[in-house]
Amino acid sequence: MTTIDSPPAQSHPDSEPTADASTQPARRKRMLTGDRPTGKLHLGHFVGSIENRIRLQQEYESFFIIADLHMLTTSNTRAAIDQVSANARDMVLDQLSAGIDPEHATFYLQSAIPEVSELNTLFQNLVTVPRLERVPSLKDMARAAGKDEMPYGLLGYPVLQAADILCVKGDVVPVGKDNHAHVEVTREIARRFNHLYGDVFPVPTLIESEITTLVGTDGQAKMSKSLGNSILLSDDAATVRKKVTSMYTDPNRVRADIPGTIEGNPVFVYHHAFNADRDEVADLEERYRAGRVGDVEVKTKLAAAINAFLEPMRERRAVYEAQSGLVDEIIVDGTERTRREVQTVVAEAKRAMGLTGTYNQLRRKAEQARKRRGA
Ligand code: TRP
């Protein structure tokens, strides 16, 4: 039992009528997802979420957040904030290059939409502190940021994320594994809001990726820019070759004629994820297990496969890069469009909660008083 539930809202004479959902035209289901603007995207982002976004953009009306307020929960120096516009541009360009279609997708900057913060404030009373303390990713983020005490904002990270998702009434949320628990919190907040104040929000569905995390080039569990073990979507062919050449493989295999292990071996994990030539992968695996192939051949073929995978992205990137300011325009137009949507939704939420009614009553009285005075 929690202590924050109270009886469902009763209709109040001063609350404004809310539109009946059944009278509104059916709208396309919405996807909302995105990233903190911490830098360029890598192959781990691709398999963890970008790939899903590209697939889902056909089916859903798509919103992609540049979550700079979330970034502040772990990185809030002036220097970090000064990097946001460049990082946002890089991140959006990475996604456009990867195949997100700007005709269908809307990118927006979180901090430019103050109504999101307003919704965050309203949601803060729909979840308890112990519930948030059980979200495992927050402790990991605090540790990674070198903080020995949990900042208030970081504890509230999933609540702000719920505001992001629900401020456009997102129906589906494709995110990587670290974010699964956050989407669960969003679902709880949506249900609790609807229970207390009436049906305003959808209870969004998490969409998982096939590969949830990609190992780093050094064999560490996770590819991450800060660990220096990533291959960027924007890396050129020579950089990819260099990074693949120095990749970690089976440490027990000191010579090419020693049988090697495939499972968990980063070069084979990547072959599986990025090499379109399945026969080549099967052949390399067989010979690797039998001690009949050298690392050089495995890696040369891997670098070629990753480069073939990235080549169409490089071509699209060149087209965007040739038009200076285009990415900025895409972000600004998207932000303005999203803000209008969010304003409508937040107004609906405040009406459902009776907050609009509160101020309207005061306003009416104030108006009458002014009239009586003949003002
Ligand atoms: N939490 C996401 C990350 O790990 C970023 C994010 C913020 C997000 N708001 C979101 C993702 C809403 C999906 C939906 O960077």
Coordinates of C-alpha atoms in Angstrom, one line a residue, residues 48-375:
G48 CA 20.5 -0.6 -28.5
S49 CA 17.9 1.9 -29.9
I50 CA 18.6 3.7 -33.2
E51 CA 17.9 0.6 -35.2
N52 CA 14.5 0.3 -33.6
R53 CA 13.7 4.0 -34.2
I54 CA 14.4 3.6 -37.9
R55 CA 12.1 0.6 -38.1
L56 CA 9.3 2.2 -36.0
Q57 CA 9.3 5.6 -37.6
Q58 CA 7.2 4.1 -40.4
E59 CA 4.5 2.9 -38.0
Y60 CA 4.4 5.7 -35.4
E61 CA 4.4 9.4 -35.4
S62 CA 7.9 10.0 -34.0
F63 CA 9.3 12.4 -31.4
F64 CA 13.0 12.3 -30.6
I65 CA 14.1 14.2 -27.5
I66 CA 17.4 15.9 -26.9
A67 CA 17.3 15.5 -23.1
D68 CA 19.5 18.3 -21.9
L69 CA 17.7 18.6 -18.6
H70 CA 18.4 15.0 -17.9
M71 CA 22.0 15.6 -18.7
L72 CA 22.1 18.1 -15.9
T73 CA 21.4 15.4 -13.4
T74 CA 24.9 14.1 -13.7
S75 CA 26.8 16.8 -15.6
N76 CA 25.8 20.4 -14.9
T77 CA 29.0 22.6 -15.2
R78 CA 28.9 25.6 -17.4
A79 CA 31.4 23.9 -19.7
A80 CA 29.1 20.9 -20.1
I81 CA 26.1 23.1 -20.9
D82 CA 28.1 25.1 -23.4
Q83 CA 28.7 21.8 -25.3
V84 CA 25.0 21.0 -25.7
S85 CA 24.2 22.8 -28.9
A86 CA 27.2 21.2 -30.7
N87 CA 26.4 17.8 -29.2
A88 CA 22.7 18.1 -30.1
R89 CA 23.7 18.9 -33.7
D90 CA 26.1 15.9 -33.8
M91 CA 23.5 13.6 -32.3
V92 CA 20.7 14.6 -34.6
L93 CA 23.0 14.4 -37.6
D94 CA 24.0 10.9 -36.5
Q95 CA 20.4 9.8 -36.4
L96 CA 19.5 11.4 -39.8
S97 CA 22.6 9.7 -41.3
A98 CA 21.5 6.4 -39.8
G99 CA 18.2 6.7 -41.6
I100 CA 15.7 8.7 -39.5
D101 CA 13.6 10.6 -42.0
P102 CA 13.2 14.3 -41.0
E103 CA 9.9 14.4 -43.0
H104 CA 8.4 12.1 -40.5
A105 CA 10.3 12.5 -37.3
T106 CA 10.3 15.5 -34.9
F107 CA 13.5 16.3 -33.0
Y108 CA 13.3 18.7 -30.1
L109 CA 15.3 20.3 -27.3
Q110 CA 13.8 19.4 -23.9
S111 CA 14.9 22.6 -22.0
A112 CA 13.2 24.8 -24.7
I113 CA 9.8 23.5 -23.6
P114 CA 9.1 24.8 -20.1
E115 CA 5.8 23.0 -19.9
V116 CA 7.7 19.7 -19.6
S117 CA 9.1 20.9 -16.3
E118 CA 5.6 21.9 -15.3
L119 CA 4.4 18.4 -15.9
N120 CA 7.4 17.0 -14.1
T121 CA 6.3 19.0 -11.0
L122 CA 2.8 17.6 -11.2
F123 CA 4.1 14.1 -11.5
Q124 CA 6.4 14.3 -8.6
N125 CA 3.6 13.5 -6.2
L126 CA 2.6 10.4 -8.0
V127 CA 5.6 8.3 -7.0
T128 CA 7.4 7.7 -3.7
V129 CA 11.0 8.2 -2.8
P130 CA 11.6 4.4 -1.9
R131 CA 10.1 3.5 -5.3
L132 CA 12.7 5.7 -7.0
E133 CA 15.5 4.5 -4.8
R134 CA 14.9 1.0 -6.2
V135 CA 15.6 2.1 -9.8
P136 CA 19.0 0.5 -10.3
S137 CA 20.3 2.7 -13.1
L138 CA 20.2 5.8 -10.9
K139 CA 22.8 4.4 -8.5
D140 CA 24.9 3.4 -11.4
M141 CA 24.7 6.9 -12.9
A142 CA 25.5 8.5 -9.6
R143 CA 28.6 6.3 -9.2
A144 CA 29.7 6.9 -12.8
A145 CA 29.5 10.6 -12.2
G146 CA 31.6 10.3 -9.0
K147 CA 28.9 11.4 -6.7
D148 CA 28.7 9.6 -3.3
E149 CA 25.3 11.1 -2.5
M150 CA 22.3 11.0 -4.7
P151 CA 21.3 14.4 -6.1
Y152 CA 17.6 15.2 -5.8
G153 CA 17.4 15.8 -9.6
L154 CA 19.0 12.4 -10.3
L155 CA 16.5 10.6 -8.0
G156 CA 13.8 12.3 -10.0
Y157 CA 15.3 11.3 -13.4
P158 CA 12.6 8.7 -14.2
V159 CA 9.8 11.2 -13.2
L160 CA 11.2 13.8 -15.7
Q161 CA 11.4 11.0 -18.2
A162 CA 7.7 10.2 -17.6
A163 CA 7.0 13.9 -18.2
D164 CA 8.9 13.6 -21.6
I165 CA 7.0 10.6 -22.6
L166 CA 3.5 11.7 -21.5
C167 CA 3.8 15.3 -22.5
V168 CA 3.1 14.2 -26.1
K169 CA 1.0 11.2 -25.0
G170 CA 3.6 8.8 -26.2
D171 CA 2.3 5.3 -26.8
V172 CA 5.5 3.4 -27.4
V173 CA 9.0 3.9 -26.0
P174 CA 11.9 2.1 -27.7
V175 CA 14.9 2.3 -25.3
G176 CA 18.0 0.4 -24.2
K177 CA 18.2 -1.8 -21.2
D178 CA 19.3 0.9 -18.8
N179 CA 16.0 2.7 -19.4
H180 CA 13.6 -0.2 -19.0
A181 CA 13.0 0.6 -15.3
H182 CA 12.3 4.2 -16.2
V183 CA 9.6 3.3 -18.6
E184 CA 8.1 1.1 -15.8
V185 CA 8.0 4.2 -13.6
T186 CA 6.3 6.1 -16.5
R187 CA 3.6 3.4 -16.7
E188 CA 3.0 3.6 -13.0
I189 CA 2.7 7.4 -13.1
A190 CA 0.3 7.3 -16.0
R191 CA -1.9 4.8 -14.3
R192 CA -1.9 6.8 -11.0
F193 CA -2.7 10.0 -12.7
N194 CA -5.6 8.5 -14.6
H195 CA -6.8 6.9 -11.4
L196 CA -6.8 10.1 -9.5
Y197 CA -7.9 12.6 -12.1
G198 CA -9.5 10.7 -15.0
D199 CA -8.2 9.2 -18.2
V200 CA -5.7 11.6 -19.7
F201 CA -2.6 9.6 -20.5
P202 CA -1.9 6.4 -22.4
V203 CA 0.0 3.8 -20.4
P204 CA 3.0 3.5 -22.8
T205 CA 4.6 0.3 -24.0
L206 CA 8.3 -0.4 -23.8
I207 CA 9.8 -1.7 -27.0
E208 CA 12.9 -3.7 -26.4
S209 CA 15.8 -4.0 -28.8
E210 CA 17.0 -7.4 -30.0
I211 CA 20.5 -6.7 -28.8
T212 CA 20.2 -4.7 -25.6
T213 CA 23.8 -3.9 -25.0
L214 CA 26.9 -4.2 -27.2
V215 CA 30.3 -5.1 -25.7
G216 CA 33.1 -2.6 -26.1
T217 CA 36.0 -3.1 -28.4
D218 CA 38.1 -3.8 -25.3
G219 CA 35.8 -6.6 -24.2
Q220 CA 34.1 -4.6 -21.4
A221 CA 30.4 -5.3 -21.0
K222 CA 29.3 -2.0 -22.5
M223 CA 30.4 0.2 -25.4
S224 CA 30.7 3.7 -24.1
K225 CA 32.4 6.8 -25.3
S226 CA 33.8 7.6 -21.9
L227 CA 35.4 4.2 -21.7
G228 CA 37.2 4.8 -25.0
N229 CA 35.9 1.5 -26.4
S230 CA 33.5 2.6 -29.0
I231 CA 33.2 2.8 -32.7
L232 CA 31.3 5.9 -33.7
L233 CA 28.7 6.0 -36.4
S234 CA 30.7 9.0 -37.8
D235 CA 34.1 7.2 -37.8
D236 CA 35.7 7.1 -41.2
A237 CA 36.9 3.9 -42.8
A238 CA 40.5 4.2 -41.7
T239 CA 39.5 4.9 -38.1
V240 CA 37.2 1.8 -38.1
R241 CA 40.1 -0.4 -39.4
K242 CA 42.4 1.0 -36.7
K243 CA 39.9 0.4 -33.9
V244 CA 39.1 -3.1 -35.1
T245 CA 42.8 -4.1 -35.4
S246 CA 43.3 -3.3 -31.8
M247 CA 40.2 -5.1 -30.6
Y248 CA 40.2 -7.5 -27.7
T249 CA 39.6 -11.2 -28.7
D250 CA 40.0 -14.5 -27.0
P251 CA 43.0 -13.9 -24.6
N252 CA 43.8 -17.6 -24.4
R253 CA 44.4 -17.8 -28.1
V254 CA 48.1 -16.8 -28.3
R255 CA 48.6 -18.4 -31.8
A256 CA 46.4 -18.9 -34.8
D257 CA 46.4 -22.7 -34.5
I258 CA 44.9 -22.7 -31.0
P259 CA 41.1 -23.3 -31.0
G260 CA 39.3 -20.2 -29.9
T261 CA 36.1 -19.3 -28.2
I262 CA 33.3 -17.5 -30.0
E263 CA 30.9 -16.9 -27.2
G264 CA 31.3 -13.4 -25.8
N265 CA 34.3 -12.8 -28.0
P266 CA 33.8 -9.1 -29.2
V267 CA 35.0 -9.7 -32.7
F268 CA 32.4 -12.4 -33.2
V269 CA 29.7 -10.4 -31.4
Y270 CA 30.3 -7.6 -33.9
H271 CA 30.4 -10.0 -36.9
H272 CA 27.0 -11.3 -35.8
A273 CA 25.6 -7.8 -35.4
F274 CA 27.1 -6.1 -38.5
N275 CA 28.3 -8.5 -41.1
A276 CA 25.6 -9.0 -43.7
D277 CA 27.5 -12.0 -45.2
R278 CA 26.2 -14.8 -42.9
D279 CA 28.2 -17.5 -44.8
E280 CA 31.4 -15.6 -44.2
V281 CA 30.6 -15.4 -40.5
A282 CA 29.8 -19.1 -40.3
D283 CA 33.0 -20.0 -42.1
L284 CA 35.1 -17.8 -39.8
E285 CA 33.5 -19.2 -36.7
E286 CA 34.1 -22.8 -37.8
R287 CA 37.7 -22.1 -38.5
Y288 CA 38.2 -20.1 -35.3
R289 CA 36.9 -22.9 -33.2
A290 CA 39.2 -25.3 -35.0
G291 CA 42.3 -23.1 -34.8
R292 CA 42.4 -22.6 -38.5
V293 CA 42.2 -18.9 -38.9
G294 CA 44.3 -16.0 -37.6
D295 CA 43.0 -12.9 -35.8
V296 CA 44.2 -10.8 -38.7
E297 CA 41.8 -12.4 -41.2
V298 CA 38.9 -12.2 -38.7
K299 CA 39.5 -8.6 -38.0
T300 CA 40.2 -7.6 -41.6
K301 CA 36.9 -9.0 -42.6
L302 CA 35.2 -7.4 -39.6
A303 CA 36.5 -4.0 -40.4
A304 CA 35.3 -4.4 -44.0
A305 CA 31.9 -5.5 -42.8
I306 CA 31.5 -2.6 -40.4
N307 CA 32.6 -0.2 -43.1
A308 CA 30.1 -1.6 -45.5
F309 CA 27.5 -1.2 -42.8
L310 CA 28.4 2.4 -42.2
E311 CA 28.9 3.4 -45.8
P312 CA 25.3 4.4 -46.6
M313 CA 25.3 6.5 -43.4
R314 CA 28.4 8.3 -44.6
E315 CA 26.7 9.1 -47.9
R316 CA 23.6 10.5 -46.2
R317 CA 25.8 12.4 -43.8
A318 CA 27.6 14.1 -46.6
V319 CA 24.3 15.3 -48.1
Y320 CA 23.3 16.9 -44.7
E321 CA 26.7 18.4 -44.1
A322 CA 26.7 20.1 -47.5
Q323 CA 23.7 22.2 -46.3
S324 CA 25.0 24.4 -43.5
G325 CA 22.3 25.1 -40.8
L326 CA 19.9 22.4 -42.0
V327 CA 20.2 20.3 -38.9
D328 CA 19.7 23.3 -36.7
E329 CA 16.6 24.2 -38.6
I330 CA 15.3 20.6 -38.2
I331 CA 15.8 20.9 -34.4
V332 CA 14.2 24.4 -34.1
D333 CA 11.2 23.6 -36.2
G334 CA 10.7 20.3 -34.3
T335 CA 11.0 22.1 -30.9
E336 CA 8.3 24.6 -31.9
R337 CA 6.0 22.0 -33.2
T338 CA 6.5 19.8 -30.1
R339 CA 6.0 22.8 -27.8
R340 CA 2.5 23.5 -29.2
E341 CA 1.6 19.8 -28.7
V342 CA 2.9 19.8 -25.1
Q343 CA 1.0 23.0 -24.2
T344 CA -2.2 21.3 -25.2
V345 CA -1.5 18.2 -23.2
V346 CA -0.3 20.0 -20.1
A347 CA -3.4 22.2 -20.2
E348 CA -5.5 19.1 -20.4
A349 CA -3.7 17.6 -17.4
K350 CA -4.2 20.7 -15.3
R351 CA -7.8 20.8 -16.2
A352 CA -8.3 17.2 -15.2
M353 CA -6.5 17.9 -11.9
G354 CA -8.8 20.9 -11.2
L355 CA -5.8 23.3 -11.2
T356 CA -7.3 25.3 -14.0
G357 CA -10.6 25.5 -12.0
T358 CA -8.7 26.8 -8.9
Y359 CA -7.4 29.8 -10.7
N360 CA -10.6 30.4 -12.7
Q361 CA -12.6 30.7 -9.4
L362 CA -10.1 33.3 -8.1
R363 CA -10.2 35.1 -11.4
R364 CA -14.0 35.3 -11.5
K365 CA -14.1 36.7 -8.0
A366 CA -11.4 39.2 -8.8
E367 CA -13.2 40.2 -11.9
Q368 CA -16.5 40.8 -10.0
A369 CA -14.7 42.9 -7.4
R370 CA -13.1 45.0 -10.1
K371 CA -16.5 45.6 -11.7
R372 CA -18.1 46.5 -8.4
R373 CA -15.5 49.1 -7.9
G374 CA -16.4 50.4 -11.3
A375 CA -12.8 49.8 -12.5

